[in-house]
Tab-separated table of N, CA and C in Angstrom:
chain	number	residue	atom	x	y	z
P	787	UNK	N	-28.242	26.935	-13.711
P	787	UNK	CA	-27.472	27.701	-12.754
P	787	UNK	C	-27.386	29.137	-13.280
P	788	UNK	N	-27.839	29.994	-12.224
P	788	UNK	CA	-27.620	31.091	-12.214
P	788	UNK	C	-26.157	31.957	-13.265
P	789	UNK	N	-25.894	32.613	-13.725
P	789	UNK	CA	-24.644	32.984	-14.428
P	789	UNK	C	-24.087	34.010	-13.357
P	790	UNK	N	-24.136	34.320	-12.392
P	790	UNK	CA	-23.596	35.104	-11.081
P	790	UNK	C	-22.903	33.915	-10.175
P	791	UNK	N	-23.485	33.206	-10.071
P	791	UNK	CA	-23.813	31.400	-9.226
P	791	UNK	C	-22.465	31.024	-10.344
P	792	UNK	N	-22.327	30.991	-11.431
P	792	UNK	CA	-21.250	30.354	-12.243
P	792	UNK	C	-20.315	30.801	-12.372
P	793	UNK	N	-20.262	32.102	-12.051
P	793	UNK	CA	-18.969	33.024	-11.648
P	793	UNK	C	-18.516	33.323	-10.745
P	794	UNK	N	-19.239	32.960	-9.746
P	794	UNK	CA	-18.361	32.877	-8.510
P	794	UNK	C	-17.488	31.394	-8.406
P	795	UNK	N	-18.684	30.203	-8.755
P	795	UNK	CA	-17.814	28.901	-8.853
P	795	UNK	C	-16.387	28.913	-9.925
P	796	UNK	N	-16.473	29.529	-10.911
P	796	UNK	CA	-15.160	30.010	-11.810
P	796	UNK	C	-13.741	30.328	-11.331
P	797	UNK	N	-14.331	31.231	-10.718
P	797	UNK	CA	-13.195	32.492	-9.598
P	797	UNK	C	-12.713	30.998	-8.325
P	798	UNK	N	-13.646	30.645	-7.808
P	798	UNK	CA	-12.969	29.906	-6.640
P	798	UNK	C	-12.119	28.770	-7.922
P	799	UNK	N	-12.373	28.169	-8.540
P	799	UNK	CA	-11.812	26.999	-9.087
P	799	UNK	C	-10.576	27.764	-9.727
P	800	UNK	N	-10.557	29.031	-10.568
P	800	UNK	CA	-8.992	29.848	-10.965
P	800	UNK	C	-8.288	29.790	-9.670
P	801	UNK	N	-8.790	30.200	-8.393
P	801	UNK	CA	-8.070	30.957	-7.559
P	801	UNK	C	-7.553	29.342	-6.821
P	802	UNK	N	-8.273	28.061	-6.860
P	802	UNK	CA	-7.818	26.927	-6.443
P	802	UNK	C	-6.812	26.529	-7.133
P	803	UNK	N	-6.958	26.318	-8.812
P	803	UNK	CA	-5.871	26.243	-10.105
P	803	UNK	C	-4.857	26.907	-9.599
P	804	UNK	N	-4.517	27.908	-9.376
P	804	UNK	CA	-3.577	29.334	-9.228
P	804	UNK	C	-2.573	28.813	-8.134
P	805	UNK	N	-3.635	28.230	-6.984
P	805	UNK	CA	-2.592	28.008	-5.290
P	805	UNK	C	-1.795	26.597	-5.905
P	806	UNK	N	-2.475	25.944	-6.606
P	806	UNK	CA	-1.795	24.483	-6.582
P	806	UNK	C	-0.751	24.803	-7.939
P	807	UNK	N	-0.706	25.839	-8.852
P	807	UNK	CA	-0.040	26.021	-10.020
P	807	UNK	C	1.496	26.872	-8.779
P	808	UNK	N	1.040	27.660	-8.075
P	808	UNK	CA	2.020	28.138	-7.295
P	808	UNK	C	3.490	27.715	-6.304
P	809	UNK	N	2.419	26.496	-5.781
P	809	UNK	CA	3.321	25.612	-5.336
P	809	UNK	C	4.032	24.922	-6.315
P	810	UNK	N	3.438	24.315	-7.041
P	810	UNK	CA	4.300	23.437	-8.186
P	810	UNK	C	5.082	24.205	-8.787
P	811	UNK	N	5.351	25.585	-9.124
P	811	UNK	CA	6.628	26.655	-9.541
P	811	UNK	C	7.523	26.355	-8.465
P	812	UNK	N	7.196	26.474	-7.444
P	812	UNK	CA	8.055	26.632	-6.009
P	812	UNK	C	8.737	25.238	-6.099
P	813	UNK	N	8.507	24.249	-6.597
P	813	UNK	CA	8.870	22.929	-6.434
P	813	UNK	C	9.503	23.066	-7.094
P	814	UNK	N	9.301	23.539	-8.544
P	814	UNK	CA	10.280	23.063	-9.826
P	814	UNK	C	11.606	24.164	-9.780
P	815	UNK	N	11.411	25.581	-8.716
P	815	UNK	CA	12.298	26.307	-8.800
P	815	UNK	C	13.346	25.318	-7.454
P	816	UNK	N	12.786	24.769	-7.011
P	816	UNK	CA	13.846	24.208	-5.621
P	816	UNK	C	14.372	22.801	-6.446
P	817	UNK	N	13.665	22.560	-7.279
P	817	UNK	CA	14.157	20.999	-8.176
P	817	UNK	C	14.133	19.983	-7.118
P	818	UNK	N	12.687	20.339	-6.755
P	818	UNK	CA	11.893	19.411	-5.628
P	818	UNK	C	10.827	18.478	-6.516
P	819	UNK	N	10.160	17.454	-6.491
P	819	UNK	CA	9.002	17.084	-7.097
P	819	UNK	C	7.849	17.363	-6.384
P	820	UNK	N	7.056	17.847	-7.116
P	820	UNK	CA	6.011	18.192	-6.464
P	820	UNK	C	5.147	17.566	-4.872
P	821	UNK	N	4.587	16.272	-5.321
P	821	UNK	CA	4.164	15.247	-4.652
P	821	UNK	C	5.144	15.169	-3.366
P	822	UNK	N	6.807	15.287	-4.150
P	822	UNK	CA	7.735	15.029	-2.306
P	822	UNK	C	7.213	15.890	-1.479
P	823	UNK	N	7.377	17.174	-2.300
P	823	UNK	CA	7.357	18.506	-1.239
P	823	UNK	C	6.148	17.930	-0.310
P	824	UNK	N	4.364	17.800	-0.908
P	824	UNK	CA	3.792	17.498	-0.206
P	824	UNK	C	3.786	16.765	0.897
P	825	UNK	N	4.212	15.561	0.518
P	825	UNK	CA	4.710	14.227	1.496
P	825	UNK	C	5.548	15.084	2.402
P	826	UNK	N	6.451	15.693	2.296
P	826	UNK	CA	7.389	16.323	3.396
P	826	UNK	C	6.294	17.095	4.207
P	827	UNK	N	5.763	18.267	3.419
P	827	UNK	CA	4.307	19.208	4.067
P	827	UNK	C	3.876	18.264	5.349
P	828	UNK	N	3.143	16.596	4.653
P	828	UNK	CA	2.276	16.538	5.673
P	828	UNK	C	3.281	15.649	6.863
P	829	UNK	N	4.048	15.272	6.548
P	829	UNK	CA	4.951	14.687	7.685
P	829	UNK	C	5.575	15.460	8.469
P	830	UNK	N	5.726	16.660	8.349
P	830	UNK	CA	5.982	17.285	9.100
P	830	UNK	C	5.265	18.086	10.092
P	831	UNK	N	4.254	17.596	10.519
P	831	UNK	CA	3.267	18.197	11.646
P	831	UNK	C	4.245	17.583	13.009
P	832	UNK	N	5.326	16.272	13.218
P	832	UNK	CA	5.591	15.848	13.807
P	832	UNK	C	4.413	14.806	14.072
P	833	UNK	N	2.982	14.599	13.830
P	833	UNK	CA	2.364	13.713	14.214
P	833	UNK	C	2.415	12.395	13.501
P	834	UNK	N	1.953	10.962	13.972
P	834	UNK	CA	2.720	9.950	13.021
P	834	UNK	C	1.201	10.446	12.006
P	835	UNK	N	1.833	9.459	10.807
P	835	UNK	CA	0.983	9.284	9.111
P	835	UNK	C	1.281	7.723	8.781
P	836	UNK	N	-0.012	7.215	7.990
P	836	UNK	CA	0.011	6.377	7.837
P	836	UNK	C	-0.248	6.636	6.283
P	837	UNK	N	0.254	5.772	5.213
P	837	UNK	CA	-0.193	5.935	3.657
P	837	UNK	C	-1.992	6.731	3.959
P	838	UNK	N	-2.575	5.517	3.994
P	838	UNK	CA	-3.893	5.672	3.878
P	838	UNK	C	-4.477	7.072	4.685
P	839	UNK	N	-4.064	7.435	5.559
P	839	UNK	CA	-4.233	8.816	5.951
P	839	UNK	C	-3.778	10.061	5.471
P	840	UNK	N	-2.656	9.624	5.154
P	840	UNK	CA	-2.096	11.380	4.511
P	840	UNK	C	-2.734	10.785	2.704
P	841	UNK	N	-3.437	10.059	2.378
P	841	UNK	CA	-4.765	9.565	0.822
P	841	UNK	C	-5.574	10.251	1.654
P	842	UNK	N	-6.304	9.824	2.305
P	842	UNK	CA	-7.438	10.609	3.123
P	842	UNK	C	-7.558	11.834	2.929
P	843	UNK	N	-6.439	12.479	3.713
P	843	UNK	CA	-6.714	13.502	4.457
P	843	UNK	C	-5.869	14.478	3.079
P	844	UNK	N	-5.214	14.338	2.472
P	844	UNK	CA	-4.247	15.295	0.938
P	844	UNK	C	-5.338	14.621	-0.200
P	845	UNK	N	-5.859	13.493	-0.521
P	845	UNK	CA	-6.746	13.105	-1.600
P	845	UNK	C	-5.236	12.667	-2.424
P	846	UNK	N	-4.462	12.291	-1.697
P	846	UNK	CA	-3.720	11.707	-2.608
P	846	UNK	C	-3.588	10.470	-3.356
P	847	UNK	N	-3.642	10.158	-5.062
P	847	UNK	CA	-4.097	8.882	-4.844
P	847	UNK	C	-3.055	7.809	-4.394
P	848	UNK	N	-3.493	6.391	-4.270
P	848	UNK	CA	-2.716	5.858	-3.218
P	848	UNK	C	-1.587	5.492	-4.191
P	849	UNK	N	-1.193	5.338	-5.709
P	849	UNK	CA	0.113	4.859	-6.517
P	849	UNK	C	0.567	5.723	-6.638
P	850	UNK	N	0.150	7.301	-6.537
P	850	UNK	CA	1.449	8.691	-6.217
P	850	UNK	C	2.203	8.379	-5.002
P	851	UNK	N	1.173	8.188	-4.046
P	851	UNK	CA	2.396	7.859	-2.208
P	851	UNK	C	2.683	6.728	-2.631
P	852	UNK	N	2.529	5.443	-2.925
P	852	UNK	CA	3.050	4.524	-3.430
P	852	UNK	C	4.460	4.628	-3.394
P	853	UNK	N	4.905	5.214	-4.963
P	853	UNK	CA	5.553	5.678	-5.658
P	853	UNK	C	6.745	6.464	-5.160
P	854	UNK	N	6.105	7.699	-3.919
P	854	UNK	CA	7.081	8.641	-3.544
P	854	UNK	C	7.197	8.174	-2.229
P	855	UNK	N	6.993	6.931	-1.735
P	855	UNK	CA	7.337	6.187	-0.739
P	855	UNK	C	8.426	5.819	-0.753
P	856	UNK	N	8.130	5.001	-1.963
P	856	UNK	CA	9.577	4.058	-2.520
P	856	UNK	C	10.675	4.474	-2.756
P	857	UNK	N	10.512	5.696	-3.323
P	857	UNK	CA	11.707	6.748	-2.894
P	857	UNK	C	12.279	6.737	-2.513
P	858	UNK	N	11.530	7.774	-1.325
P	858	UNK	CA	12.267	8.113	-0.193
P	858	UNK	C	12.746	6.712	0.545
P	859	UNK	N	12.384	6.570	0.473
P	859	UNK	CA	12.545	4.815	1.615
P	859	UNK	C	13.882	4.756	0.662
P	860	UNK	N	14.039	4.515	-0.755
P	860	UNK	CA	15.192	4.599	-1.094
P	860	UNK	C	16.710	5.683	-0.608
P	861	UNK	N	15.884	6.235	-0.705
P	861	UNK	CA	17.331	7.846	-0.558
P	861	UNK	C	17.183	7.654	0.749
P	862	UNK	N	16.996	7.217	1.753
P	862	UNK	CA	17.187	7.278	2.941
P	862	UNK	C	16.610	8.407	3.919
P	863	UNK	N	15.249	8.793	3.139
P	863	UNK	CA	14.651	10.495	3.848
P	863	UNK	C	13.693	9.535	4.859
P	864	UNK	N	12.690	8.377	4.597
P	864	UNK	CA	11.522	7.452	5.724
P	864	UNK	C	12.117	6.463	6.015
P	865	UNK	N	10.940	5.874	7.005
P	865	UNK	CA	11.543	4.534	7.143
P	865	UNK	C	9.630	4.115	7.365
P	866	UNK	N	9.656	3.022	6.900
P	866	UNK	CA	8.131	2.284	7.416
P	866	UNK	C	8.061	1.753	8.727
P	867	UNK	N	7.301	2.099	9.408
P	867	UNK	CA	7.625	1.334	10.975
P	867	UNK	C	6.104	0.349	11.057
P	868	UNK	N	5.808	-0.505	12.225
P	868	UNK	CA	4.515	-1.120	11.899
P	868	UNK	C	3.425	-0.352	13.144
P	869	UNK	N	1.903	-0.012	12.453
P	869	UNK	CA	1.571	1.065	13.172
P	869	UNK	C	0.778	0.284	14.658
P	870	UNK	N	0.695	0.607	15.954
P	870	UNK	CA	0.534	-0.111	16.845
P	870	UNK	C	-0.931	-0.729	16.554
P	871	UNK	N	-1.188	-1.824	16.701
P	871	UNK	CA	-2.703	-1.959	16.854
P	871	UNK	C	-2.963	-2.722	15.017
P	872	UNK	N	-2.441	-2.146	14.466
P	872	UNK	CA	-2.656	-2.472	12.880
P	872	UNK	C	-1.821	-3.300	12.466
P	873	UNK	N	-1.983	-4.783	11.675
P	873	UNK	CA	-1.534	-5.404	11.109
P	873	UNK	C	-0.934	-5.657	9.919
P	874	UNK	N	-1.183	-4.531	8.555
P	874	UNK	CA	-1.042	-4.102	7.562
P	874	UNK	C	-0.171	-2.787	7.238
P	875	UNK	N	-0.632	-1.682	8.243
P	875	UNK	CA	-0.800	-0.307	8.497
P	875	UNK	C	0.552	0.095	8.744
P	876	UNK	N	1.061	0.713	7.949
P	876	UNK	CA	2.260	1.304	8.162
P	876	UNK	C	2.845	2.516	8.632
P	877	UNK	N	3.282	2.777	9.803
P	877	UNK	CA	3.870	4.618	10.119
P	877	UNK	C	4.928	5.062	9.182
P	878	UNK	N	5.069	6.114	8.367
P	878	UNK	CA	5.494	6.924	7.581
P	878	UNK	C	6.763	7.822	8.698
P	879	UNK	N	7.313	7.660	8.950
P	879	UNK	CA	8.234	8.094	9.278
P	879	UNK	C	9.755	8.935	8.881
P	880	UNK	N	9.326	10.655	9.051
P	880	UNK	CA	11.188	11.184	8.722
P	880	UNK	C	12.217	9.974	9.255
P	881	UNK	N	13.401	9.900	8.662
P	881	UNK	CA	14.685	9.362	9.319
P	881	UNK	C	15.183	10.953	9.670
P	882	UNK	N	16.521	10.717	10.570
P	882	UNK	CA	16.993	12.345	10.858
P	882	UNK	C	17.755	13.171	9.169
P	883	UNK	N	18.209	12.244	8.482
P	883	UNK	CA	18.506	12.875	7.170
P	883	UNK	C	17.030	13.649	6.356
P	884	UNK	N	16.047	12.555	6.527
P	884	UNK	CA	14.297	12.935	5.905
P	884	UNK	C	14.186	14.702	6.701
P	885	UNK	N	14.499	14.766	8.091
P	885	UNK	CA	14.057	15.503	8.759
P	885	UNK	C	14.875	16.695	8.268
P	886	UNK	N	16.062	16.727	8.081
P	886	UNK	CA	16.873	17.425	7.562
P	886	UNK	C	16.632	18.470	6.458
P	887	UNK	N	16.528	17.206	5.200
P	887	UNK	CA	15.942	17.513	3.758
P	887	UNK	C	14.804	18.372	4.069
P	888	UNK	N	14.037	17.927	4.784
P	888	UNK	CA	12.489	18.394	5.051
P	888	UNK	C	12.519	19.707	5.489
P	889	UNK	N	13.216	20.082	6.387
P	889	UNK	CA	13.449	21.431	7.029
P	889	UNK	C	13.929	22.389	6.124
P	890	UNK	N	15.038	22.219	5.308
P	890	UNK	CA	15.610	23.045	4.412
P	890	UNK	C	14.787	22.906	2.759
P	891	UNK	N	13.424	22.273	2.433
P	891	UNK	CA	13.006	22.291	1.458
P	891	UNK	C	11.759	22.945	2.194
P	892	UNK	N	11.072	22.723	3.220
P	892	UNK	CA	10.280	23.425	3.740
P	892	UNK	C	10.229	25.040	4.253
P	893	UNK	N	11.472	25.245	4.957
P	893	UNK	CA	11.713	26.475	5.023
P	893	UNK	C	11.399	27.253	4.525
P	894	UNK	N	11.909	27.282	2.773
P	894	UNK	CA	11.602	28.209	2.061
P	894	UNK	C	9.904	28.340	1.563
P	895	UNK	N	9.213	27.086	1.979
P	895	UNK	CA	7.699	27.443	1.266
P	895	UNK	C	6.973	28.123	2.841
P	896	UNK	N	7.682	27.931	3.437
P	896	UNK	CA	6.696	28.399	4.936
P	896	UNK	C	7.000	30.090	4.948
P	897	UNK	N	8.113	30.345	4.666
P	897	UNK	CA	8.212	31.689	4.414
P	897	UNK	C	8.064	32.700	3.774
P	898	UNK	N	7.524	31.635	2.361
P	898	UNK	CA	6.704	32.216	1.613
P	898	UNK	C	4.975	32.777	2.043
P	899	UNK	N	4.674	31.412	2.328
P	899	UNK	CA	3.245	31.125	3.186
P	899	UNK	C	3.264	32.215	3.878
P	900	UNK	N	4.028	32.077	4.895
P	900	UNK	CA	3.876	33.141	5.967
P	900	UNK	C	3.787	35.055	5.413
P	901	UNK	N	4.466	35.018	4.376
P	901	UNK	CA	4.435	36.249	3.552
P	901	UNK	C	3.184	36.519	2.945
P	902	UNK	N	2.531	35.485	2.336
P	902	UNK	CA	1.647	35.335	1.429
P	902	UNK	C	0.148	35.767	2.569
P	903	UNK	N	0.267	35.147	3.826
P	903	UNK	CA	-0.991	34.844	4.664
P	903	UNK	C	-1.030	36.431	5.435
P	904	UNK	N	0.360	36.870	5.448
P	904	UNK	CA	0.256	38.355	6.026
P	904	UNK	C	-0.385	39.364	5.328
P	905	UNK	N	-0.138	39.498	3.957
P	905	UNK	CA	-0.838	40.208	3.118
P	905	UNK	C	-2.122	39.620	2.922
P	906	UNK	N	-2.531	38.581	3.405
P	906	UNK	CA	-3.796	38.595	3.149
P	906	UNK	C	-5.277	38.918	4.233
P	907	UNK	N	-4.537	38.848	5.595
P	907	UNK	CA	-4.884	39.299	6.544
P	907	UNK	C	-4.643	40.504	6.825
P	908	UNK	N	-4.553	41.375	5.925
P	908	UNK	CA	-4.533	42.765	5.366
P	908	UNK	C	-6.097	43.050	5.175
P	909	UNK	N	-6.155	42.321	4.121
P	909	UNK	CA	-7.639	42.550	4.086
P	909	UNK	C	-8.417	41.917	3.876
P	910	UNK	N	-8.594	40.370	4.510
P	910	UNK	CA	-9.319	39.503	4.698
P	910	UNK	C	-9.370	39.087	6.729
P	911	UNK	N	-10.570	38.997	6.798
P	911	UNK	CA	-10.432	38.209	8.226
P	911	UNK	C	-10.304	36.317	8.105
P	912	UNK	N	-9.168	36.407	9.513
P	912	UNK	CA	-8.767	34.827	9.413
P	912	UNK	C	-9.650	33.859	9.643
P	913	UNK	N	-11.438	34.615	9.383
P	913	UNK	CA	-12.301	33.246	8.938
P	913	UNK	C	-12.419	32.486	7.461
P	914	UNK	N	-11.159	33.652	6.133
P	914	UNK	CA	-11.648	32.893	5.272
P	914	UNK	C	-10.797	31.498	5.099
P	915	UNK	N	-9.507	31.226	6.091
P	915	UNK	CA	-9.485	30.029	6.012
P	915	UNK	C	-10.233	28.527	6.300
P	916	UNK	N	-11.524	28.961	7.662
P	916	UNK	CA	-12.239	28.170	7.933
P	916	UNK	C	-13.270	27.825	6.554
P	917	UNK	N	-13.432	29.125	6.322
P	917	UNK	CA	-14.355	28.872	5.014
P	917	UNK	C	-13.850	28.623	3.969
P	918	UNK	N	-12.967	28.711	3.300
P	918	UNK	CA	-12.036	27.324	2.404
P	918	UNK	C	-12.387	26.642	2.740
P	919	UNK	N	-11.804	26.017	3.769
P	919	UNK	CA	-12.301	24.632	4.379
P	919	UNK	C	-13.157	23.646	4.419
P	920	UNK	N	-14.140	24.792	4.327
P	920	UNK	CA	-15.487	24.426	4.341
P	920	UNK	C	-16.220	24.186	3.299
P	921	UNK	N	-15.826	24.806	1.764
P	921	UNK	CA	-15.979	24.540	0.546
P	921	UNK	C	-15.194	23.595	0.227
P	922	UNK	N	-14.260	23.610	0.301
P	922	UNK	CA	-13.122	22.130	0.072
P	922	UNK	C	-14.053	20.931	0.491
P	923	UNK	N	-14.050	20.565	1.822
P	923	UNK	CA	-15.075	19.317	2.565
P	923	UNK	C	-16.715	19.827	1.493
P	924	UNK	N	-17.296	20.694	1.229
P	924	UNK	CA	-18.634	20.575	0.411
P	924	UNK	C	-18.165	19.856	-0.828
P	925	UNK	N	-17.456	20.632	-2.009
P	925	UNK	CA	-16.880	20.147	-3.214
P	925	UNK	C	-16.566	18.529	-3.276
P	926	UNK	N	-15.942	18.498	-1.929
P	926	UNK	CA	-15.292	17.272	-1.885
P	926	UNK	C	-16.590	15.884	-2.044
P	927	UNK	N	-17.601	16.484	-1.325
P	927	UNK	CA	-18.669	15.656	-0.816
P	927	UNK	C	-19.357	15.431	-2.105
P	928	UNK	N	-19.659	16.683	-3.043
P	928	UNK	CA	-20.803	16.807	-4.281
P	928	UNK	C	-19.767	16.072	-4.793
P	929	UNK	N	-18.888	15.968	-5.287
P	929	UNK	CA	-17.781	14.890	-6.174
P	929	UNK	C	-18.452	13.698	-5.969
P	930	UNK	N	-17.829	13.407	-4.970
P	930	UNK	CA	-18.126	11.657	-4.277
P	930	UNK	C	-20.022	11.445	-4.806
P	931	UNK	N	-20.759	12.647	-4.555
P	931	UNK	CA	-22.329	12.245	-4.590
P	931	UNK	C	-22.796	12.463	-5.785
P	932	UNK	N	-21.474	12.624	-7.164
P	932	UNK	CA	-22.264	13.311	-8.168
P	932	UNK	C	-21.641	12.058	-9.567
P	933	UNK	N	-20.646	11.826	-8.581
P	933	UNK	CA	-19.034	11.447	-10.048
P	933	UNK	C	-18.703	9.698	-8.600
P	934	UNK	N	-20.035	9.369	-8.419
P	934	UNK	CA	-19.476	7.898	-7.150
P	934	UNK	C	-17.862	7.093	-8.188
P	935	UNK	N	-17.090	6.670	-7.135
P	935	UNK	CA	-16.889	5.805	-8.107
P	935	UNK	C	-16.938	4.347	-8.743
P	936	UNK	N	-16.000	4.005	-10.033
P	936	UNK	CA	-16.815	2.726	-10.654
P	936	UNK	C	-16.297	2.318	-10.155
């Protein structure tokens, strides 16, 4: 590999290190756990989630949601409902307290976001989120085709 070719892959993997080191400050300054915050992130589209989808779709592995299932299901933030059609498959569900928590721990990272995405559309056009995207789903793929697993 090229050494131009290795420095650009460098820079994207710091600047990936950097976003996920960022959030996790933001967590530990709210005395949030990391992983919740997420779980809150993706439940809150309002659309339903099932374990195995928000693994899918976050790469989360499945004994972290496991784990921060049991939780919440404890503290009273989800509730498991059974998903229509699926026999196993569980809906992930805010309770109105979950929804609560969620709003006022979310708040503050969306307004960050939203701060963060303004200055960057300063001087980036809003295709480089498609193209993240688009390296994320490549990376994701050479993993799986390079590192299968055992």
């Amino acid at each position: 590999m090229n050494e131009e070719f290795r420095d650009l892959l460098r820079r994207v993997s710091i600047a990936s290190i950097r976003l996920d080191g960022a959030y996790e400050r933001l967590s530990k300054k709210m005395g949030v756990k990391a992983n919740l915050l997420w779980l809150l992130y993706a439940l809150d589209d309002g659309k339903p989630h099932s374990q195995s989808k928000i693994c899918d779709e976050w790469l989360f592995p499945r004994t972290t949601i496991n784990t921060i299932i049991r939780e919440c299901k404890a503290n009273g933030l989800i509730t498991l409902e059974a998903a229509p059609g699926q026999k196993r498959e569980k809906r992930i569900c805010l309770t109105e307290a979950g929804r609560e928590y969620a709003r006022q721990a979310l708040r503050q990272v969306y307004e960050a976001e939203e701060d963060a995405l303004q200055e960057t559309l300063k001087v980036c056009p809003a295709t480089f989120i498609s193209d993240f995207e688009i390296f994320a789903a490549n990376i994701k793929a050479a993993f799986d085709k390079h590192m299968p697993e055992a």
